[in-house]
Amino acid sequence: MSNNNIFNNIDLHSHSLFSDGVLSPSDVAKRAKSHHVTMWALSDHDCVDGLAQAQQAAENFAIGKFVPGVEISIEWNDVAIHIVGLNIDYQNETLKNGVKSIRDGRFARAERMSKELEKVGIHGVLDGALKLCKNPNQISRAHFARFMVSQGVAKTTSQIFENYLVPGKPGYVDHKWASLEDSINWIHNAGGLAVLAHPGRYKVSGTAILRLCADFKDLGGDAIEAGSGSHSNEQIRSYTTLANYLGLAVSCGSDFHSPKESKVDIGNAPKIPPELKHQGIWEKLL
Ligand code: AMP
Ligand code: MN
Ligand code: MN
Ligand code: MN
């Protein structure tokens, strides 16, 4: 396959049931292939355990290029932010221990969330959410939201987030995640490249986002995920321009979690408008 073909359909952000996705890594690979993805990264939250299966499946389904990835949960100035690592060595001990250290707090956080939800009359959420999740240490707000939808608390997981699971709502509790610096260092230590995930999703001011991007650059970050499945066309354009201004590359990914829930399916990650000056992180992943 020539490089040109490899860059045809790039999707560098997706999830499996090793975090809060619903498909196995192998089924994500199958879906990626059937949606004509030519370069694919699996990037589970705080977890690299699905990558061996993903790599094997990518080979079996003859996906042009598999990129081992991870999405690390961090806090920056008290805001929860996500940093994607691409082309990581998933055997690397520093990275493995780093993501384990943040993952291990998830269960205790889930217990606290469940207690808070009891106070507003929503019962049994921890047990229900645990049944939807492969490993209790990987429990996430997405599992809570899915269980609560199944109980008829709201029609969609987005409504559950809005009303129960975001800061200021009854089921939200603070949590200690990694620092921005740690996440970038772990990724670099594992030979990978660090990408600021979906900047358009963070509920902070435009000035705070500029400071976040500048801090990310100063700490050695590599790219901004301008082409995110959760960005509007206008956001794709502004983050591409910002990345270029800061001397950062850009990345593209659907952030696929589930055929039913995800706004953007795997293989439909937005493309960066070719007329905008940019450097694609994909050029550095071959
Ligand atoms: P956690 O890692 O437990 O904090 O959960 C965060 C995950 O919840 C994200 O990775 C998304 O998959 C999902 N999520 C966050 N916000 C929303 C939302 N507004 N609607 C639906 N899913 C969301
Ligand atoms: Mn998620
Ligand atoms: Mn994310
Ligand atoms: Mn994600």
mmCIF file of C-alpha atoms and ligand atoms in Angstrom:
data_model
loop_
_atom_site.group_PDB
_atom_site.id
_atom_site.type_symbol
_atom_site.label_atom_id
_atom_site.label_comp_id
_atom_site.label_asym_id
_atom_site.label_seq_id
_atom_site.Cartn_x
_atom_site.Cartn_y
_atom_site.Cartn_z
ATOM 1 C CA MET A 1 0.000 0.000 0.000
ATOM 2 C CA SER A 2 1.466 3.388 -0.902
ATOM 3 C CA ASN A 3 1.565 6.145 1.759
ATOM 4 C CA ASN A 4 -1.068 7.961 -0.181
ATOM 5 C CA ASN A 5 -3.532 5.141 0.402
ATOM 6 C CA ILE A 6 -2.581 4.838 4.048
ATOM 7 C CA PHE A 7 -3.650 8.461 4.591
ATOM 8 C CA ASN A 8 -7.027 7.981 2.862
ATOM 9 C CA ASN A 9 -9.107 7.464 5.964
ATOM 10 C CA ILE A 10 -7.360 8.267 9.233
ATOM 11 C CA ASP A 11 -9.012 7.568 12.592
ATOM 12 C CA LEU A 12 -6.658 8.096 15.531
ATOM 13 C CA HIS A 13 -9.112 8.016 18.457
ATOM 14 C CA SER A 14 -11.453 5.140 19.395
ATOM 15 C CA HIS A 15 -12.537 2.996 22.344
ATOM 16 C CA SER A 16 -13.208 -0.657 23.122
ATOM 17 C CA LEU A 17 -14.701 -2.464 26.109
ATOM 18 C CA PHE A 18 -11.281 -2.257 27.733
ATOM 19 C CA SER A 19 -12.500 1.206 28.800
ATOM 20 C CA ASP A 20 -15.936 2.698 28.083
ATOM 21 C CA GLY A 21 -16.533 1.457 24.537
ATOM 22 C CA VAL A 22 -18.943 -1.414 23.912
ATOM 23 C CA LEU A 23 -17.104 -3.531 21.293
ATOM 24 C CA SER A 24 -14.088 -5.765 21.751
ATOM 25 C CA PRO A 25 -10.844 -4.452 20.186
ATOM 26 C CA SER A 26 -11.265 -7.083 17.498
ATOM 27 C CA ASP A 27 -14.821 -5.918 16.697
ATOM 28 C CA VAL A 28 -13.657 -2.289 16.573
ATOM 29 C CA ALA A 29 -10.975 -3.383 14.075
ATOM 30 C CA LYS A 30 -13.605 -5.216 12.007
ATOM 31 C CA ARG A 31 -15.873 -2.173 11.962
ATOM 32 C CA ALA A 32 -12.921 0.098 11.099
ATOM 33 C CA LYS A 33 -12.062 -2.136 8.142
ATOM 34 C CA SER A 34 -15.653 -2.258 6.910
ATOM 35 C CA HIS A 35 -15.733 1.565 7.109
ATOM 36 C CA HIS A 36 -12.549 1.701 5.022
ATOM 37 C CA VAL A 37 -10.234 3.035 7.721
ATOM 38 C CA THR A 38 -6.651 2.904 6.471
ATOM 39 C CA MET A 39 -4.853 4.132 9.621
ATOM 40 C CA TRP A 40 -6.412 3.255 12.968
ATOM 41 C CA ALA A 41 -5.625 3.885 16.637
ATOM 42 C CA LEU A 42 -7.361 2.260 19.568
ATOM 43 C CA SER A 43 -7.043 4.715 22.491
ATOM 44 C CA ASP A 44 -8.785 3.375 25.578
ATOM 45 C CA HIS A 45 -9.045 5.570 28.669
ATOM 46 C CA ASP A 46 -6.120 4.976 31.046
ATOM 47 C CA CYS A 47 -5.629 1.445 29.717
ATOM 48 C CA VAL A 48 -3.309 -0.304 27.259
ATOM 49 C CA ASP A 49 -4.565 -3.849 27.875
ATOM 50 C CA GLY A 50 -6.651 -4.071 24.677
ATOM 51 C CA LEU A 51 -3.804 -3.147 22.352
ATOM 52 C CA ALA A 52 -2.319 -6.610 21.757
ATOM 53 C CA GLN A 53 -5.719 -7.893 20.613
ATOM 54 C CA ALA A 54 -6.260 -4.751 18.512
ATOM 55 C CA GLN A 55 -2.884 -5.093 16.825
ATOM 56 C CA GLN A 56 -3.519 -8.738 15.931
ATOM 57 C CA ALA A 57 -7.009 -7.937 14.627
ATOM 58 C CA ALA A 58 -5.711 -5.010 12.563
ATOM 59 C CA GLU A 59 -3.284 -7.435 10.939
ATOM 60 C CA ASN A 60 -5.988 -10.079 10.362
ATOM 61 C CA PHE A 61 -8.315 -7.529 8.762
ATOM 62 C CA ALA A 62 -5.440 -5.998 6.756
ATOM 63 C CA ILE A 63 -5.899 -2.451 8.048
ATOM 64 C CA GLY A 64 -3.084 -0.447 6.415
ATOM 65 C CA LYS A 65 -1.538 0.901 9.615
ATOM 66 C CA PHE A 66 -2.348 0.155 13.250
ATOM 67 C CA VAL A 67 -1.304 2.795 15.780
ATOM 68 C CA PRO A 68 -1.231 1.685 19.440
ATOM 69 C CA GLY A 69 -2.845 4.440 21.503
ATOM 70 C CA VAL A 70 -4.146 5.457 24.909
ATOM 71 C CA GLU A 71 -6.245 8.360 26.241
ATOM 72 C CA ILE A 72 -4.956 9.612 29.580
ATOM 73 C CA SER A 73 -7.257 11.423 32.044
ATOM 74 C CA ILE A 74 -5.575 14.461 33.557
ATOM 75 C CA GLU A 75 -6.522 17.547 35.510
ATOM 76 C CA TRP A 76 -5.246 20.959 34.566
ATOM 77 C CA ASN A 77 -6.227 23.935 36.735
ATOM 78 C CA ASP A 78 -9.045 21.796 38.194
ATOM 79 C CA VAL A 79 -10.475 20.974 34.755
ATOM 80 C CA ALA A 80 -10.646 17.353 33.531
ATOM 81 C CA ILE A 81 -8.738 17.098 30.233
ATOM 82 C CA HIS A 82 -7.772 14.158 27.994
ATOM 83 C CA ILE A 83 -4.356 13.557 26.411
ATOM 84 C CA VAL A 84 -4.078 10.915 23.678
ATOM 85 C CA GLY A 85 -0.797 9.045 23.239
ATOM 86 C CA LEU A 86 -0.084 7.619 19.772
ATOM 87 C CA ASN A 87 2.466 5.034 18.635
ATOM 88 C CA ILE A 88 3.233 4.091 22.213
ATOM 89 C CA ASP A 89 5.185 1.027 23.238
ATOM 90 C CA TYR A 90 2.401 -0.561 25.241
ATOM 91 C CA GLN A 91 4.823 -2.780 27.158
ATOM 92 C CA ASN A 92 6.573 0.311 28.575
ATOM 93 C CA GLU A 93 6.590 0.076 32.384
ATOM 94 C CA THR A 94 6.504 3.830 33.091
ATOM 95 C CA LEU A 95 3.400 4.250 30.948
ATOM 96 C CA LYS A 96 1.744 1.069 32.242
ATOM 97 C CA ASN A 97 2.345 2.033 35.887
ATOM 98 C CA GLY A 98 1.277 5.617 35.229
ATOM 99 C CA VAL A 99 -2.102 4.740 33.730
ATOM 100 C CA LYS A 100 -2.645 2.049 36.356
ATOM 101 C CA SER A 101 -2.128 4.623 39.103
ATOM 102 C CA ILE A 102 -5.034 6.756 37.831
ATOM 103 C CA ARG A 103 -7.242 3.804 36.857
ATOM 104 C CA ASP A 104 -7.022 2.346 40.335
ATOM 105 C CA GLY A 105 -8.921 5.292 41.810
ATOM 106 C CA ARG A 106 -11.935 4.774 39.539
ATOM 107 C CA PHE A 107 -13.706 2.212 41.689
ATOM 108 C CA ALA A 108 -13.631 4.359 44.847
ATOM 109 C CA ARG A 109 -14.845 7.310 42.790
ATOM 110 C CA ALA A 110 -17.728 5.182 41.460
ATOM 111 C CA GLU A 111 -18.714 4.256 45.023
ATOM 112 C CA ARG A 112 -18.838 7.942 45.933
ATOM 113 C CA MET A 113 -20.843 8.793 42.805
ATOM 114 C CA SER A 114 -23.333 6.063 43.616
ATOM 115 C CA LYS A 115 -23.764 7.338 47.192
ATOM 116 C CA GLU A 116 -24.427 10.853 45.901
ATOM 117 C CA LEU A 117 -27.029 9.521 43.452
ATOM 118 C CA GLU A 118 -28.752 7.605 46.294
ATOM 119 C CA LYS A 119 -29.287 10.994 47.966
ATOM 120 C CA VAL A 120 -31.419 12.124 45.016
ATOM 121 C CA GLY A 121 -33.381 8.860 44.982
ATOM 122 C CA ILE A 122 -31.489 6.921 42.321
ATOM 123 C CA HIS A 123 -30.617 3.522 43.739
ATOM 124 C CA GLY A 124 -28.385 0.590 42.809
ATOM 125 C CA VAL A 125 -26.359 2.420 40.171
ATOM 126 C CA LEU A 126 -22.971 1.057 41.224
ATOM 127 C CA ASP A 127 -24.056 -2.582 40.914
ATOM 128 C CA GLY A 128 -25.837 -1.903 37.628
ATOM 129 C CA ALA A 129 -22.925 0.005 36.128
ATOM 130 C CA LEU A 130 -20.458 -2.688 37.214
ATOM 131 C CA LYS A 131 -22.403 -5.274 35.204
ATOM 132 C CA LEU A 132 -21.793 -3.198 32.053
ATOM 133 C CA CYS A 133 -18.082 -2.962 32.588
ATOM 134 C CA LYS A 134 -15.365 -5.529 31.965
ATOM 135 C CA ASN A 135 -13.178 -4.629 34.916
ATOM 136 C CA PRO A 136 -14.310 -2.747 38.070
ATOM 137 C CA ASN A 137 -11.190 -0.566 37.922
ATOM 138 C CA GLN A 138 -12.203 0.724 34.511
ATOM 139 C CA ILE A 139 -15.635 1.891 35.617
ATOM 140 C CA SER A 140 -16.500 5.248 34.091
ATOM 141 C CA ARG A 141 -19.290 7.783 34.026
ATOM 142 C CA ALA A 142 -20.279 6.290 30.648
ATOM 143 C CA HIS A 143 -21.189 2.996 32.380
ATOM 144 C CA PHE A 144 -23.267 4.921 34.910
ATOM 145 C CA ALA A 145 -25.020 6.788 32.095
ATOM 146 C CA ARG A 146 -25.795 3.584 30.160
ATOM 147 C CA PHE A 147 -27.224 1.857 33.220
ATOM 148 C CA MET A 148 -29.331 4.903 34.119
ATOM 149 C CA VAL A 149 -30.745 5.022 30.561
ATOM 150 C CA SER A 150 -31.635 1.312 30.861
ATOM 151 C CA GLN A 151 -33.557 2.196 34.065
ATOM 152 C CA GLY A 152 -35.511 4.931 32.296
ATOM 153 C CA VAL A 153 -33.920 7.847 34.198
ATOM 154 C CA ALA A 154 -33.567 9.628 30.827
ATOM 155 C CA LYS A 155 -33.722 8.702 27.148
ATOM 156 C CA THR A 156 -30.083 9.294 26.207
ATOM 157 C CA THR A 157 -26.689 9.095 27.863
ATOM 158 C CA SER A 158 -26.117 12.759 26.951
ATOM 159 C CA GLN A 159 -29.182 13.747 28.984
ATOM 160 C CA ILE A 160 -27.874 11.698 31.922
ATOM 161 C CA PHE A 161 -24.520 13.501 31.738
ATOM 162 C CA GLU A 162 -26.159 16.914 31.541
ATOM 163 C CA ASN A 163 -28.458 16.315 34.497
ATOM 164 C CA TYR A 164 -26.440 14.070 36.798
ATOM 165 C CA LEU A 165 -22.795 13.505 35.913
ATOM 166 C CA VAL A 166 -21.100 16.841 35.168
ATOM 167 C CA PRO A 167 -19.694 19.370 37.681
ATOM 168 C CA GLY A 168 -22.463 20.928 39.735
ATOM 169 C CA LYS A 169 -24.846 17.974 39.245
ATOM 170 C CA PRO A 170 -25.731 15.438 41.962
ATOM 171 C CA GLY A 171 -23.695 12.448 40.729
ATOM 172 C CA TYR A 172 -20.470 14.339 40.033
ATOM 173 C CA VAL A 173 -17.564 13.935 42.434
ATOM 174 C CA ASP A 174 -14.069 15.337 42.152
ATOM 175 C CA HIS A 175 -11.280 12.958 41.319
ATOM 176 C CA LYS A 176 -7.494 13.009 41.325
ATOM 177 C CA TRP A 177 -6.217 12.379 37.800
ATOM 178 C CA ALA A 178 -2.675 12.680 36.383
ATOM 179 C CA SER A 179 -0.999 16.034 35.691
ATOM 180 C CA LEU A 180 -0.495 17.390 32.168
ATOM 181 C CA GLU A 181 3.254 17.047 32.627
ATOM 182 C CA ASP A 182 3.041 13.405 33.806
ATOM 183 C CA SER A 183 0.837 12.381 30.890
ATOM 184 C CA ILE A 184 3.186 13.896 28.283
ATOM 185 C CA ASN A 185 6.234 12.385 29.999
ATOM 186 C CA TRP A 186 4.704 8.895 30.225
ATOM 187 C CA ILE A 187 3.780 8.994 26.532
ATOM 188 C CA HIS A 188 7.221 10.233 25.476
ATOM 189 C CA ASN A 189 8.918 7.697 27.741
ATOM 190 C CA ALA A 190 7.005 5.004 25.822
ATOM 191 C CA GLY A 191 8.249 6.450 22.499
ATOM 192 C CA GLY A 192 4.867 7.952 21.604
ATOM 193 C CA LEU A 193 3.489 11.333 20.555
ATOM 194 C CA ALA A 194 1.165 13.357 22.800
ATOM 195 C CA VAL A 195 -2.066 14.825 21.433
ATOM 196 C CA LEU A 196 -4.410 17.243 23.212
ATOM 197 C CA ALA A 197 -7.785 15.512 22.708
ATOM 198 C CA HIS A 198 -10.965 17.315 21.545
ATOM 199 C CA PRO A 199 -10.151 20.823 22.898
ATOM 200 C CA GLY A 200 -13.580 22.062 21.801
ATOM 201 C CA ARG A 201 -15.271 19.881 24.423
ATOM 202 C CA TYR A 202 -13.859 21.471 27.554
ATOM 203 C CA LYS A 203 -16.306 23.771 29.273
ATOM 204 C CA VAL A 204 -13.865 26.604 29.960
ATOM 205 C CA SER A 205 -13.301 30.079 28.512
ATOM 206 C CA GLY A 206 -11.503 30.677 25.223
ATOM 207 C CA THR A 207 -8.641 32.257 27.160
ATOM 208 C CA ALA A 208 -8.275 29.125 29.327
ATOM 209 C CA ILE A 209 -8.131 26.941 26.202
ATOM 210 C CA LEU A 210 -5.380 29.143 24.762
ATOM 211 C CA ARG A 211 -3.443 28.787 28.020
ATOM 212 C CA LEU A 212 -3.982 25.025 28.019
ATOM 213 C CA CYS A 213 -2.654 24.759 24.441
ATOM 214 C CA ALA A 214 0.329 26.975 25.311
ATOM 215 C CA ASP A 215 1.127 24.928 28.467
ATOM 216 C CA PHE A 216 0.794 21.734 26.432
ATOM 217 C CA LYS A 217 3.267 23.090 23.872
ATOM 218 C CA ASP A 218 5.696 24.260 26.601
ATOM 219 C CA LEU A 219 5.678 20.823 28.232
ATOM 220 C CA GLY A 220 6.603 19.164 24.921
ATOM 221 C CA GLY A 221 3.146 18.198 23.557
ATOM 222 C CA ASP A 222 3.097 17.209 19.884
ATOM 223 C CA ALA A 223 -0.349 17.773 18.348
ATOM 224 C CA ILE A 224 -3.858 19.126 18.800
ATOM 225 C CA GLU A 225 -6.813 16.935 17.832
ATOM 226 C CA ALA A 226 -8.407 19.561 15.600
ATOM 227 C CA GLY A 227 -10.262 16.926 13.562
ATOM 228 C CA SER A 228 -12.341 15.543 16.420
ATOM 229 C CA GLY A 229 -15.711 13.868 15.993
ATOM 230 C CA SER A 230 -17.017 16.245 18.643
ATOM 231 C CA HIS A 231 -15.951 19.441 16.828
ATOM 232 C CA SER A 232 -18.013 21.701 14.603
ATOM 233 C CA ASN A 233 -16.531 22.731 11.244
ATOM 234 C CA GLU A 234 -15.672 26.079 12.763
ATOM 235 C CA GLN A 235 -13.824 24.424 15.666
ATOM 236 C CA ILE A 236 -11.890 22.201 13.244
ATOM 237 C CA ARG A 237 -10.737 25.314 11.414
ATOM 238 C CA SER A 238 -9.848 27.336 14.503
ATOM 239 C CA TYR A 239 -7.924 24.531 16.212
ATOM 240 C CA THR A 240 -6.033 23.768 13.005
ATOM 241 C CA THR A 241 -5.033 27.428 12.783
ATOM 242 C CA LEU A 242 -4.076 27.513 16.471
ATOM 243 C CA ALA A 243 -1.991 24.322 16.172
ATOM 244 C CA ASN A 244 -0.153 25.752 13.214
ATOM 245 C CA TYR A 245 0.443 29.035 15.023
ATOM 246 C CA LEU A 246 1.913 27.206 18.036
ATOM 247 C CA GLY A 247 4.073 24.918 15.883
ATOM 248 C CA LEU A 248 2.029 21.840 16.814
ATOM 249 C CA ALA A 249 0.807 19.128 14.436
ATOM 250 C CA VAL A 250 -2.894 18.205 14.109
ATOM 251 C CA SER A 251 -4.640 14.886 14.637
ATOM 252 C CA CYS A 252 -7.998 13.418 13.530
ATOM 253 C CA GLY A 253 -10.253 10.931 15.266
ATOM 254 C CA SER A 254 -13.899 9.922 15.604
ATOM 255 C CA ASP A 255 -13.772 9.147 19.376
ATOM 256 C CA PHE A 256 -15.980 6.159 18.545
ATOM 257 C CA HIS A 257 -17.429 4.328 21.592
ATOM 258 C CA SER A 258 -20.559 2.525 20.414
ATOM 259 C CA PRO A 259 -22.579 2.058 17.204
ATOM 260 C CA LYS A 260 -25.674 3.380 19.010
ATOM 261 C CA GLU A 261 -24.245 6.255 21.027
ATOM 262 C CA SER A 262 -21.432 7.807 19.070
ATOM 263 C CA LYS A 263 -22.219 10.949 17.110
ATOM 264 C CA VAL A 264 -19.480 10.044 14.663
ATOM 265 C CA ASP A 265 -18.886 6.417 13.729
ATOM 266 C CA ILE A 266 -15.457 4.910 13.306
ATOM 267 C CA GLY A 267 -14.122 5.877 9.889
ATOM 268 C CA ASN A 268 -16.023 9.180 9.796
ATOM 269 C CA ALA A 269 -13.470 11.320 11.603
ATOM 270 C CA PRO A 270 -13.520 14.828 10.139
ATOM 271 C CA LYS A 271 -10.764 15.694 7.695
ATOM 272 C CA ILE A 272 -8.638 18.806 8.114
ATOM 273 C CA PRO A 273 -9.559 21.320 5.364
ATOM 274 C CA PRO A 274 -6.661 20.868 2.901
ATOM 275 C CA GLU A 275 -6.457 24.593 2.163
ATOM 276 C CA LEU A 276 -5.528 25.313 5.806
ATOM 277 C CA LYS A 277 -1.808 25.137 6.501
ATOM 278 C CA HIS A 278 -1.096 22.215 8.851
ATOM 279 C CA GLN A 279 1.205 19.361 9.683
ATOM 280 C CA GLY A 280 -0.560 16.004 10.097
ATOM 281 C CA ILE A 281 0.626 13.901 13.045
ATOM 282 C CA TRP A 282 -0.045 10.882 10.788
ATOM 283 C CA GLU A 283 3.080 11.778 8.797
ATOM 284 C CA LYS A 284 5.088 11.009 11.959
ATOM 285 C CA LEU A 285 3.410 7.674 12.649
ATOM 286 C CA LEU A 286 4.755 5.567 9.778
HETATM 287 P P1 AMP B 1 -14.902 9.354 33.032
HETATM 288 O O1 AMP B 1 -13.619 8.898 32.408
HETATM 289 O O2 AMP B 1 -15.460 8.326 33.973
HETATM 290 O O3 AMP B 1 -14.828 10.713 33.643
HETATM 291 O O4 AMP B 1 -15.977 9.422 31.862
HETATM 292 C C1 AMP B 1 -15.757 10.239 30.755
HETATM 293 C C2 AMP B 1 -16.408 9.625 29.525
HETATM 294 O O5 AMP B 1 -17.795 9.851 29.537
HETATM 295 C C3 AMP B 1 -15.918 10.282 28.245
HETATM 296 O O6 AMP B 1 -14.768 9.637 27.793
HETATM 297 C C4 AMP B 1 -17.075 10.053 27.313
HETATM 298 O O7 AMP B 1 -16.997 8.757 26.763
HETATM 299 C C5 AMP B 1 -18.271 10.104 28.214
HETATM 300 N N1 AMP B 1 -18.914 11.441 28.206
HETATM 301 C C6 AMP B 1 -18.434 12.581 28.742
HETATM 302 N N2 AMP B 1 -19.313 13.591 28.587
HETATM 303 C C7 AMP B 1 -20.374 13.070 27.928
HETATM 304 C C8 AMP B 1 -21.620 13.598 27.466
HETATM 305 N N3 AMP B 1 -21.949 14.880 27.655
HETATM 306 N N4 AMP B 1 -22.468 12.767 26.825
HETATM 307 C C9 AMP B 1 -22.156 11.463 26.633
HETATM 308 N N5 AMP B 1 -20.997 10.910 27.043
HETATM 309 C C10 AMP B 1 -20.115 11.702 27.680
HETATM 310 MN MN MN B 2 -15.067 7.743 26.816
HETATM 311 MN MN MN B 3 -11.961 12.114 25.708
HETATM 312 MN MN MN B 4 -12.057 9.272 23.770
#
